Coordinates of C-alpha atoms and ligand atoms in Angstrom, one line a residue:
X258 CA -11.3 -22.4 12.9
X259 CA -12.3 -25.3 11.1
X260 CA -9.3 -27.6 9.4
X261 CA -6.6 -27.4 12.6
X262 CA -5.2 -24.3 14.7
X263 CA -5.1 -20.8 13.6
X264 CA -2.0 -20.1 11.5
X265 CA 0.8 -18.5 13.0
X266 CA 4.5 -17.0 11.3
X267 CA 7.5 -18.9 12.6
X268 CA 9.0 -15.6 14.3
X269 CA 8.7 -12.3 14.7
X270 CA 11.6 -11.3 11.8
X271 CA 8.9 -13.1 9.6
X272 CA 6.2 -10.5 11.0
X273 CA 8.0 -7.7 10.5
X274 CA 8.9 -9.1 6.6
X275 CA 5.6 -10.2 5.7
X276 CA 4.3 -6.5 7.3
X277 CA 6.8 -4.7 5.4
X278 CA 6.3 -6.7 2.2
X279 CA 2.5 -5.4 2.8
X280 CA 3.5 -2.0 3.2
X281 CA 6.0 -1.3 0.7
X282 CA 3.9 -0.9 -2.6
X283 CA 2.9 0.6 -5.4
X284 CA 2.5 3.2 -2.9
X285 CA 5.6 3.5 -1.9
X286 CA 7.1 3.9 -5.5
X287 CA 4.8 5.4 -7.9
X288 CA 3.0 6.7 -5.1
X289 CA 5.4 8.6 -3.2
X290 CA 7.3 9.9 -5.8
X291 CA 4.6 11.4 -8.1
X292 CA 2.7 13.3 -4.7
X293 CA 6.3 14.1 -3.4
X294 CA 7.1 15.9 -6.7
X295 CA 3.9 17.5 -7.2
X296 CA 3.8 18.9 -3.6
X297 CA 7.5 20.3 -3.6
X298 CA 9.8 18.0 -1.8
X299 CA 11.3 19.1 1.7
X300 CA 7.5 20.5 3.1
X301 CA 5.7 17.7 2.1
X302 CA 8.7 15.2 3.1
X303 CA 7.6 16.7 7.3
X304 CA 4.2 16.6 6.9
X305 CA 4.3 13.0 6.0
X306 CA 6.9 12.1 8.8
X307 CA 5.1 13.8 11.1
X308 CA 1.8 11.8 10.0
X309 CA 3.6 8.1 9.8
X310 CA 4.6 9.0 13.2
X311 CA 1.1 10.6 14.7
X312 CA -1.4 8.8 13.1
X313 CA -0.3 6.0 10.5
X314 CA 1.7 4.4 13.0
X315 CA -0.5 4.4 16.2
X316 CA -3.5 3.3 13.4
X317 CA -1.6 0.6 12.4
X318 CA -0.5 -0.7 16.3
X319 CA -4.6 -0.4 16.8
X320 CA -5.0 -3.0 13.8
X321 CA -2.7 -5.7 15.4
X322 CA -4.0 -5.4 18.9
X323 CA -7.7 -5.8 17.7
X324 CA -5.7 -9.1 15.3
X325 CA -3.9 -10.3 18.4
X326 CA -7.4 -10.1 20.6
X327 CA -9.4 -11.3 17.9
X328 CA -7.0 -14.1 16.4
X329 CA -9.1 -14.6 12.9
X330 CA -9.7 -12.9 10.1
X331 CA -10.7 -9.0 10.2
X332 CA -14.9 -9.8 10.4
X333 CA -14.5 -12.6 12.8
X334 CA -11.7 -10.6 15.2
X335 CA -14.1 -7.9 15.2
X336 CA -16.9 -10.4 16.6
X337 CA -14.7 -12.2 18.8
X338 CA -13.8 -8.2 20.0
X339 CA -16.9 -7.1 20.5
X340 CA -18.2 -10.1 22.3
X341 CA -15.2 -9.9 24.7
X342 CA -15.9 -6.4 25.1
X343 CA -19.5 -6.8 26.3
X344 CA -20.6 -5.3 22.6
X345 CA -22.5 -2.4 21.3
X346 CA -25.5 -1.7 19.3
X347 CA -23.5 -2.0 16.1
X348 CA -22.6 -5.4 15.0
X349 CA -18.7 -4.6 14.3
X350 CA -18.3 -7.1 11.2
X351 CA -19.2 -4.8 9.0
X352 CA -15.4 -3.0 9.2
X353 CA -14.4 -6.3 8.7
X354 CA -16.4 -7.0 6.0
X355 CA -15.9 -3.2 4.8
X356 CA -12.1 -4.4 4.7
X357 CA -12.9 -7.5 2.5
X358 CA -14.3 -5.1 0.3
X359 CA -11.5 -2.6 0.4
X360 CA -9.3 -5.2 -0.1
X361 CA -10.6 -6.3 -3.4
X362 CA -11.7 -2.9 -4.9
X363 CA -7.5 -1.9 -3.7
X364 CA -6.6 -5.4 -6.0
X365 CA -8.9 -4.2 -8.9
X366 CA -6.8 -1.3 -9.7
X367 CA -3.4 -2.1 -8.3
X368 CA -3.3 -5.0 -10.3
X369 CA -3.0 -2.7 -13.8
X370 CA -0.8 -0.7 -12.2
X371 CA 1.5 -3.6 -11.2
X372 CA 1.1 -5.2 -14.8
X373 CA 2.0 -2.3 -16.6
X374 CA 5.0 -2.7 -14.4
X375 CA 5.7 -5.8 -15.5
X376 CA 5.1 -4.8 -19.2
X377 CA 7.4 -2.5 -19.0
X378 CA 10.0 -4.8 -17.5
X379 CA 9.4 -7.6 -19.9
X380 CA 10.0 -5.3 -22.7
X381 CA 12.9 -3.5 -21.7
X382 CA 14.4 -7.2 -20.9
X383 CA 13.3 -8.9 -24.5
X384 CA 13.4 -5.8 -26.9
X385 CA 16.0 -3.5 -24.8
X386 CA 15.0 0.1 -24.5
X387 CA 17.2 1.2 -27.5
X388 CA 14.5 3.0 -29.3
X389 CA 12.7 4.1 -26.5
X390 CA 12.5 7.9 -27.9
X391 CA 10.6 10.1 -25.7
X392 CA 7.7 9.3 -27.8
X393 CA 8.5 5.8 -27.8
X394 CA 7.8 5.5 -24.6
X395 CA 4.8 7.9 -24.6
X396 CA 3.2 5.4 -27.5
X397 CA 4.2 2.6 -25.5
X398 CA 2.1 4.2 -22.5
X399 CA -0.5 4.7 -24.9
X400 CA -0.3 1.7 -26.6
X401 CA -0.5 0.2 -23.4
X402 CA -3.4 1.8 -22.6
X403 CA -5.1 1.6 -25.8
X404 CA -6.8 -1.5 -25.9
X405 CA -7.5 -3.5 -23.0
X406 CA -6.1 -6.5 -24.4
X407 CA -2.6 -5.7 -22.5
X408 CA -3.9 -4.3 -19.3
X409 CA -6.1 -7.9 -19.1
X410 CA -3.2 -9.7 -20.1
X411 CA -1.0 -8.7 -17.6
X412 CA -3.5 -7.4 -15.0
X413 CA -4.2 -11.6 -14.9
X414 CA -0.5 -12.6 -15.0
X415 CA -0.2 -10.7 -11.9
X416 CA -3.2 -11.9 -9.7
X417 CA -2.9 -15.2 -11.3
X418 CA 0.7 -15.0 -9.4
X419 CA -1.0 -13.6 -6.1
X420 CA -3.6 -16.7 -6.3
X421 CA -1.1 -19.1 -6.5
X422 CA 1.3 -17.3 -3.5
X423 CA -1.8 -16.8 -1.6
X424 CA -3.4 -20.6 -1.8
X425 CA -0.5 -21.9 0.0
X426 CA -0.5 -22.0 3.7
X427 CA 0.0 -18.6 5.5
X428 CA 4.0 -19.9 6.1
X429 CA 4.5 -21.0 2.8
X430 CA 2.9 -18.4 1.0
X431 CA 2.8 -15.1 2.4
X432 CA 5.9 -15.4 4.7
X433 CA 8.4 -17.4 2.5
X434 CA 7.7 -14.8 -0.1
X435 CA 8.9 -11.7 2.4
X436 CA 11.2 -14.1 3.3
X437 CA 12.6 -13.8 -0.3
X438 CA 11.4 -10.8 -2.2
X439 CA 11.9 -8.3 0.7
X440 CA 15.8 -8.6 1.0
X441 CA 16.1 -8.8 -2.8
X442 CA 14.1 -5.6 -2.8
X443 CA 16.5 -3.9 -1.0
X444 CA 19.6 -5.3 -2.7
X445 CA 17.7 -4.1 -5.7
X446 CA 17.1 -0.6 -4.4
X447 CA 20.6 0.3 -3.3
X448 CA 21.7 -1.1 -6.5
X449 CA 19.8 1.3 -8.2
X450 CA 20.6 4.7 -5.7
X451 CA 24.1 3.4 -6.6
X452 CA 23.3 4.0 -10.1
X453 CA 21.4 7.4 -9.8
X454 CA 24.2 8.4 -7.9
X455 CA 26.9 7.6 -10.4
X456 CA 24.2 8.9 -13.3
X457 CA 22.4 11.5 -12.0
X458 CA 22.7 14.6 -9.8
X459 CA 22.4 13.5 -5.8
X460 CA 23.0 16.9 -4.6
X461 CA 19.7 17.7 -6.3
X462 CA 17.6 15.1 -5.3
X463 CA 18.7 15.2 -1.8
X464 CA 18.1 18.9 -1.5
X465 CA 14.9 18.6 -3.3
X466 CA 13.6 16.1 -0.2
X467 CA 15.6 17.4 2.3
X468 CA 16.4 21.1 1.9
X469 CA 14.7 22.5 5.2
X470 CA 15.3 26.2 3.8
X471 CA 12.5 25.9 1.0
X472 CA 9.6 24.3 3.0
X473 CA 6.4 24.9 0.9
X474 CA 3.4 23.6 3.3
X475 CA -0.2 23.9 2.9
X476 CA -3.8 22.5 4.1
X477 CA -3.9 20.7 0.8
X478 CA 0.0 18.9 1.6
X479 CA -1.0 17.7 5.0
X480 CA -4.2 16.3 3.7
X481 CA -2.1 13.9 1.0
X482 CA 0.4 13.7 3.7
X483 CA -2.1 11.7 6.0
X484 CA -3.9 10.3 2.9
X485 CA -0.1 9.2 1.4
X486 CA 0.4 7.8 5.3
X487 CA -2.1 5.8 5.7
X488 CA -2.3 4.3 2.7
X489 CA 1.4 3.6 2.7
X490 CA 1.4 1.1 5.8
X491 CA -1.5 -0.3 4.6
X492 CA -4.1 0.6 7.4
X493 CA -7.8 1.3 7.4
X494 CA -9.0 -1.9 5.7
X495 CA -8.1 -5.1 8.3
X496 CA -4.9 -6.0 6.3
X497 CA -2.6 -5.5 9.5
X498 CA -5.2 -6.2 11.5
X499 CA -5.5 -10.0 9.8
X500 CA -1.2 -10.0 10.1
X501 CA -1.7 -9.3 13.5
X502 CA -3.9 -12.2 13.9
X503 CA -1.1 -14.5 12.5
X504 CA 1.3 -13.2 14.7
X505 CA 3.2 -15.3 17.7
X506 CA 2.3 -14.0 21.2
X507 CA 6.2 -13.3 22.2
X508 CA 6.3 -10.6 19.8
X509 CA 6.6 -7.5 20.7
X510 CA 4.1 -5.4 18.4
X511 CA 4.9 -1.8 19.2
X512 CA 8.9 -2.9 18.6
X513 CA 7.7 -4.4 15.1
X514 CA 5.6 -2.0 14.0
X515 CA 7.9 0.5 14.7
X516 CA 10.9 -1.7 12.1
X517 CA 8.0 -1.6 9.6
X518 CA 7.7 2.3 9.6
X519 CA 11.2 2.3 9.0
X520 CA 11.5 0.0 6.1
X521 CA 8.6 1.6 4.5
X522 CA 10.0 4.7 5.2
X523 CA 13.4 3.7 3.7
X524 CA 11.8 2.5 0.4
X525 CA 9.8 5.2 0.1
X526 CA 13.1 7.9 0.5
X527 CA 15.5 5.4 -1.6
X528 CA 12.8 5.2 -4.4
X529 CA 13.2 9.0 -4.6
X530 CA 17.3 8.6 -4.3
X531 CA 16.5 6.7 -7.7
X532 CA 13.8 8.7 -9.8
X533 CA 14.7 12.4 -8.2
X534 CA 19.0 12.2 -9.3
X535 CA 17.8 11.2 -12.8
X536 CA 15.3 13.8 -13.2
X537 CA 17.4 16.3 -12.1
X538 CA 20.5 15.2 -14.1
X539 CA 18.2 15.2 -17.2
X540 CA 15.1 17.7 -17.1
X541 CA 14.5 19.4 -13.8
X542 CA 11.7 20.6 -15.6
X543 CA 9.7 17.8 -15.9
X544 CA 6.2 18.4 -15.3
X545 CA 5.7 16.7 -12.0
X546 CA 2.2 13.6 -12.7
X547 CA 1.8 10.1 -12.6
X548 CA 3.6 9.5 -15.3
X549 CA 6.5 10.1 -13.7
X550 CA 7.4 6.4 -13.0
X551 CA 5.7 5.4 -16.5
X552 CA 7.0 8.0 -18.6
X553 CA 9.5 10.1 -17.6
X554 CA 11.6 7.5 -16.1
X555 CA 12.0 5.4 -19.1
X556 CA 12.5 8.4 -21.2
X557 CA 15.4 9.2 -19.1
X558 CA 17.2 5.8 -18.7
X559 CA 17.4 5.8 -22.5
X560 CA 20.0 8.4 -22.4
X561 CA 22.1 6.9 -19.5
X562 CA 24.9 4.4 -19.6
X563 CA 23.3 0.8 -18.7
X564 CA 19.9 2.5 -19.2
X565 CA 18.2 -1.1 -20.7
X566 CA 19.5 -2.6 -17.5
X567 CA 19.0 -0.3 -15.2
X568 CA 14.8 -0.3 -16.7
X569 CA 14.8 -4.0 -16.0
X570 CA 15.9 -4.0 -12.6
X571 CA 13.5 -1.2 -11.5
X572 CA 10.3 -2.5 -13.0
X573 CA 11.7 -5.9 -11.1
X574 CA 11.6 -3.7 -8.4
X575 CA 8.2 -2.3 -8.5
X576 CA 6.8 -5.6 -9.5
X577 CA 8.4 -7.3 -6.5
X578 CA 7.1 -4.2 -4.3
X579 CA 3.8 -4.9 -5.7
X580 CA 3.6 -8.8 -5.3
X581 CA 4.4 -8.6 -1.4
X582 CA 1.1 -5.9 -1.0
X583 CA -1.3 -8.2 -3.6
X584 CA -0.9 -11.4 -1.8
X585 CA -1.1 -9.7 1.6
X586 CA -4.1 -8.0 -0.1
X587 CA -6.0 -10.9 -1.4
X588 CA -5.2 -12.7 2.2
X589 CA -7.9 -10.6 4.0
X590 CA -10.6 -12.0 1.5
X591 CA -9.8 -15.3 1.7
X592 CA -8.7 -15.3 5.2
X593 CA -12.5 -14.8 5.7
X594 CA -13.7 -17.7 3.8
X595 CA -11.4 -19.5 5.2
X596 CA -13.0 -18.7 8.6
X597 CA -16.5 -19.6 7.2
X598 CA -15.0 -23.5 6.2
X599 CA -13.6 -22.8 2.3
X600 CA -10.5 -24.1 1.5
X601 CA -7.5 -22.0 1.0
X602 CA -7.4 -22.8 -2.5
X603 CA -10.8 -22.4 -3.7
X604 CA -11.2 -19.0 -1.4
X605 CA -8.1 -17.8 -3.0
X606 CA -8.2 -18.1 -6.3
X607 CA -13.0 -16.9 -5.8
X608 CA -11.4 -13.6 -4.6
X609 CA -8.9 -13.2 -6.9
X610 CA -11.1 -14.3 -10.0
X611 CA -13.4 -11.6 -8.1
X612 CA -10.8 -8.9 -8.3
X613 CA -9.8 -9.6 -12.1
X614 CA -13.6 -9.0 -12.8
X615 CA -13.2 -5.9 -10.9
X616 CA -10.1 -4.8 -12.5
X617 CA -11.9 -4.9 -16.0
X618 CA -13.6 -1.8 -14.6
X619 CA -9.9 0.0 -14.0
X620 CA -9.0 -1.6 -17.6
X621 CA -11.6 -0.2 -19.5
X622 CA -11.0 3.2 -17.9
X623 CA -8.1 3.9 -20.3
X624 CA -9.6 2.9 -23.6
X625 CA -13.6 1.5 -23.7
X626 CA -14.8 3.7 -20.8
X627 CA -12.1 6.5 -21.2
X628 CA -15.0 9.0 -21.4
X629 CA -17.5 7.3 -19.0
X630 CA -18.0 9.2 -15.8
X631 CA -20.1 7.0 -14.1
X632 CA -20.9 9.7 -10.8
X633 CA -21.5 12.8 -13.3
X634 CA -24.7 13.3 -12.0
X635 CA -23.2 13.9 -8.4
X636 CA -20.8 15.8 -9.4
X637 CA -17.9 13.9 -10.5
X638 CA -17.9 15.2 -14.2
X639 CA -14.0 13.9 -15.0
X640 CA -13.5 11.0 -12.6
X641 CA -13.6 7.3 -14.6
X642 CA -14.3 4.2 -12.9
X643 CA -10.6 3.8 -12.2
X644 CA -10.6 7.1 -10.2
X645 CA -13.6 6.7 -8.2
X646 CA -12.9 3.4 -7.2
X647 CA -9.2 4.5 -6.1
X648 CA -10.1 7.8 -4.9
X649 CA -13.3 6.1 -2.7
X650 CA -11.1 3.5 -1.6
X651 CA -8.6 6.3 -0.1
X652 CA -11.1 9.0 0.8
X653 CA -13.3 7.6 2.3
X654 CA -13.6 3.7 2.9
X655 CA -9.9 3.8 4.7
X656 CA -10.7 6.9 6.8
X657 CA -13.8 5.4 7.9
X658 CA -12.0 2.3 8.7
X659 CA -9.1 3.5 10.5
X660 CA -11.2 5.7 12.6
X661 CA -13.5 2.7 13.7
X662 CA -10.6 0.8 14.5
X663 CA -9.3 3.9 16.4
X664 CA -12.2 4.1 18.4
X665 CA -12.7 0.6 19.1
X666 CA -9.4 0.2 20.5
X667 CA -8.9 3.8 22.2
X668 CA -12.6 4.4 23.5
X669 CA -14.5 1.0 23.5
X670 CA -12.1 -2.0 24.3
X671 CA -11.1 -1.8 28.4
X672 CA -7.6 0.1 29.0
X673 CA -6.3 -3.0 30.8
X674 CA -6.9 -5.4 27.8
X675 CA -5.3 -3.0 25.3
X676 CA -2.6 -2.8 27.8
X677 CA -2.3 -6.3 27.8
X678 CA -2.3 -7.2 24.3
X679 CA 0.2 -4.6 23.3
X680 CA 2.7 -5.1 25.7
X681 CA 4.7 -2.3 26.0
X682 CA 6.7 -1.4 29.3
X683 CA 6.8 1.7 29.8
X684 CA 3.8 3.7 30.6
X685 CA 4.8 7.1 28.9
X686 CA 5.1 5.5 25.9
X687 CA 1.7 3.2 26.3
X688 CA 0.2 7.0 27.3
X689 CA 1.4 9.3 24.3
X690 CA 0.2 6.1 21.8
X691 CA -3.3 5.6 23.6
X692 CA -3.3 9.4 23.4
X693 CA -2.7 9.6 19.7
X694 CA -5.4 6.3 19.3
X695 CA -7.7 7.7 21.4
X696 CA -7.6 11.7 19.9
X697 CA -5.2 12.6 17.4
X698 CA -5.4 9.6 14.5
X699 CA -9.9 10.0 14.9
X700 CA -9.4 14.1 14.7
X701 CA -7.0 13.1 11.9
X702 CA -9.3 11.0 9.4
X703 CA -12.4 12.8 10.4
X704 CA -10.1 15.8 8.7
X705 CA -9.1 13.3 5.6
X706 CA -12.5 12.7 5.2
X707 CA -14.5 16.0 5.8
X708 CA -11.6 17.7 3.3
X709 CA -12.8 15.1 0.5
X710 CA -16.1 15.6 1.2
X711 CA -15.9 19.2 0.9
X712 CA -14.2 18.8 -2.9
X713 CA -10.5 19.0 -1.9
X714 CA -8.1 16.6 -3.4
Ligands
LIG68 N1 0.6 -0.2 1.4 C1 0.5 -0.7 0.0 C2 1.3 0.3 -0.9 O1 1.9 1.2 -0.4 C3 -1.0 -0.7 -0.4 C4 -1.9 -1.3 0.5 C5 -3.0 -0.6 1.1 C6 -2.0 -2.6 1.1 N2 -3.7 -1.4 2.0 C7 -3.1 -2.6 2.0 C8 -1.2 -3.7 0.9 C9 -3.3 -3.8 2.7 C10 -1.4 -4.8 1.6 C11 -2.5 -4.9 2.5 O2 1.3 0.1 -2.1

């Protein structure tokens, strides 16, 4: 803890901004609405509440107890952990340092995401979206994606944002901006469900997510349920963890955690109150993919009154979304060198230079490298560097995370000191949580993982 006391956010409305800011994504967004779509709405809507509530949320209360026992980053709270807890054979850094890893391979490919994003924002603002024929915006995906020229060009913009966010202090930086961003973000969201609403066909959307008389479930729409889950409040990879680390002692965690599910929640459903009305109003047909944010969005706007607008404030939106994930991404990284003496500034903007090297990997995978399967030999013949890295981030280096956090808190650290750190009154609730740590979120990611391993999706 070199260079004076362990940061700390001012209160706990801060903790539950800055944790939301993490959580609400890319994910969120373009995540949620391309595997909602594709999996059929109302079914896979349950199976994703029923995993928040099961095993993304009690995963994500395990991170900030082992942050609040720890108090440093996620290698050096797992030490301080394991030493209090009389220890193990295994030296328990290497999650952490598994997370510092996670963390920057998540930057490498979220960052093109997000920049293409911003692209897409900066030319709907400059040029308007006027001309944006369907295959307009399909040759402005491609042309996006041709070269890597734009992808590195704004792929930098972004982390070069992140760096500077992230190299001031942990107040300054990380909280001001979910100070900020956050409520804008929702300002900006029920601006734009307004919008759908006026534009597009509500009734449809809504029944779409919410009709319980059409509930298509399957093995394979739990298994992106949990995967969507997890993913979604950012758990597996230390990042809550390291928030919980910077969080006051008065807080009350499970309370907290609980406002984050909600907001995340919220901006996961209200995204879908924007994108599912316009689809609907337009082309129910659309062939659900991830284009759907990319492509068929901006196809559709074109047609609508305000459409230029309404294209600028939502790739505000997602960019927003995104910057509150990167810089609470790139602060596990640095949080570490920061631990081992560096200075905020020069560990920020080592890791982020590190992810932009990374990234070129995720670049490349749409042009230079569009054909280069780099795993055919073991059997991923079609997956680019882009995939494997975003696909082994969520198969398997999150699962294996979340369950070693699992069973660190639920089976390794004493009951009393978990007891203790998360502070919740009652003991039914305490019970049914430590239950769902202890049982239900290992059973859970053992499946994630074990179903990936086996080939499914
Ligand atoms: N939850 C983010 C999203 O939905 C992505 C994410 C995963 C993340 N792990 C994280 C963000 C850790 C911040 C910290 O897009």
């Amino acid at each position: 803890m070199s260079g004076g006391a362990f940061p700390q956010f001012t209160s706990r409305l801060a903790f539950i901004l800055v944790a939301a800011g993490a959580a609400v994504g890319l994910g969120n967004v373009w995540g949620f609405t391309y595997v909602a779509h594709k999996n059929g709405g109302a079914g896979f809507m349950l199976a994703y509440l029923a995993a928040l509530l099961l095993i993304a949320l009690p995963a994500f209360l395990s991170e900030l107890v082992i942050g609040r026992i720890g108090r440093a980053s996620p290698p050096r709270a797992l030490h301080n952990v394991q030493q209090a807890s009389g220890g193990s054979a295994l030296d328990w850094r290497i999650y952490g340092w598994g997370g510092v890893g996670a963390a920057l391979l998540i930057l490498s490919f979220y960052m093109v995401i997000a920049g293409e994003a911003m692209a897409y924002g900066w030319t709907a603002l400059t040029g308007g979206i006027k001309g944006w024929t369907p295959d307009a915006v399909k040759s402005l995906d491609q042309a996006y994606k041709a070269t890597p020229v734009p992808g590195l060009f704004w792929g930098g913009l972004f982390i070069g944002v992140t760096i500077v966010i992230c190299a001031l202090d942990v107040r300054r930086g990380l909280e001001r901006t979910g100070k900020i961003l956050m409520p804008v973000l929702f300002a900006m969201l029920f601006l734009m469900v307004f919008y759908a609403a006026q534009t597009g066909d509500m009734v449809a959307a809504l029944a779409f997510l919410f009709d319980p008389s059409d509930l298509k479930l399957s093995s394979g729409i739990m298994m992106e349920a949990m995967g969507q889950a997890f993913f979604t409040m950012s758990v597996g990879m230390g990042g809550i963890m390291l928030l919980g680390a910077y969080m006051g002692e008065e807080v009350n965690m499970a309370q907290a955690a609980i406002w984050v599910l909600i907001m995340d929640l919220a901006v996961a459903v209200l995204a879908g109150l924007i994108i599912f009305p316009i689809v609907y109003a337009v082309d129910a047909a659309v062939t659900p993919g991830p284009g759907l944010v990319f492509i068929t969005l901006p196809t559709l706007f074109v047609d609508l009154p305000f459409g230029g607008l309404a294209a600028v404030v939502f790739f505000l939106l997602l960019s927003f979304a995104a910057i509150t994930s990167s810089i609470a991404l790139l602060a596990v990284p640095v949080a570490w060198l920061e631990d081992r003496g560096w200075s905020r500034l020069r560990a920020s903007m080592v890791m982020g230079l590190l992810a932009y090297g990374l990234s070129v990997g995720s670049v490349f995978s749409f042009n230079v490298w569009k054909d280069f399967y780099p795993l055919a030999a073991f059997g991923f013949t079609s997956e680019t560097v882009f995939e494997l890295i975003r696909e082994g981030v969520n198969n398997i280096i999150l699962p294996i995370g979340g369950l070693a956090f699992a069973v660190i808190v639920g089976w390794k650290l004493p009951r009393g000191q978990v007891r203790t750190a998360i502070d919740v009154r009652s003991d039914t609730v305490f019970g049914l949580w430590y239950f769902a740590v202890r049982f239900i979120v290992p059973l859970a990611v053992s499946a994630i993982f074990v179903n990936a391993l086996v080939g499914g999706d």
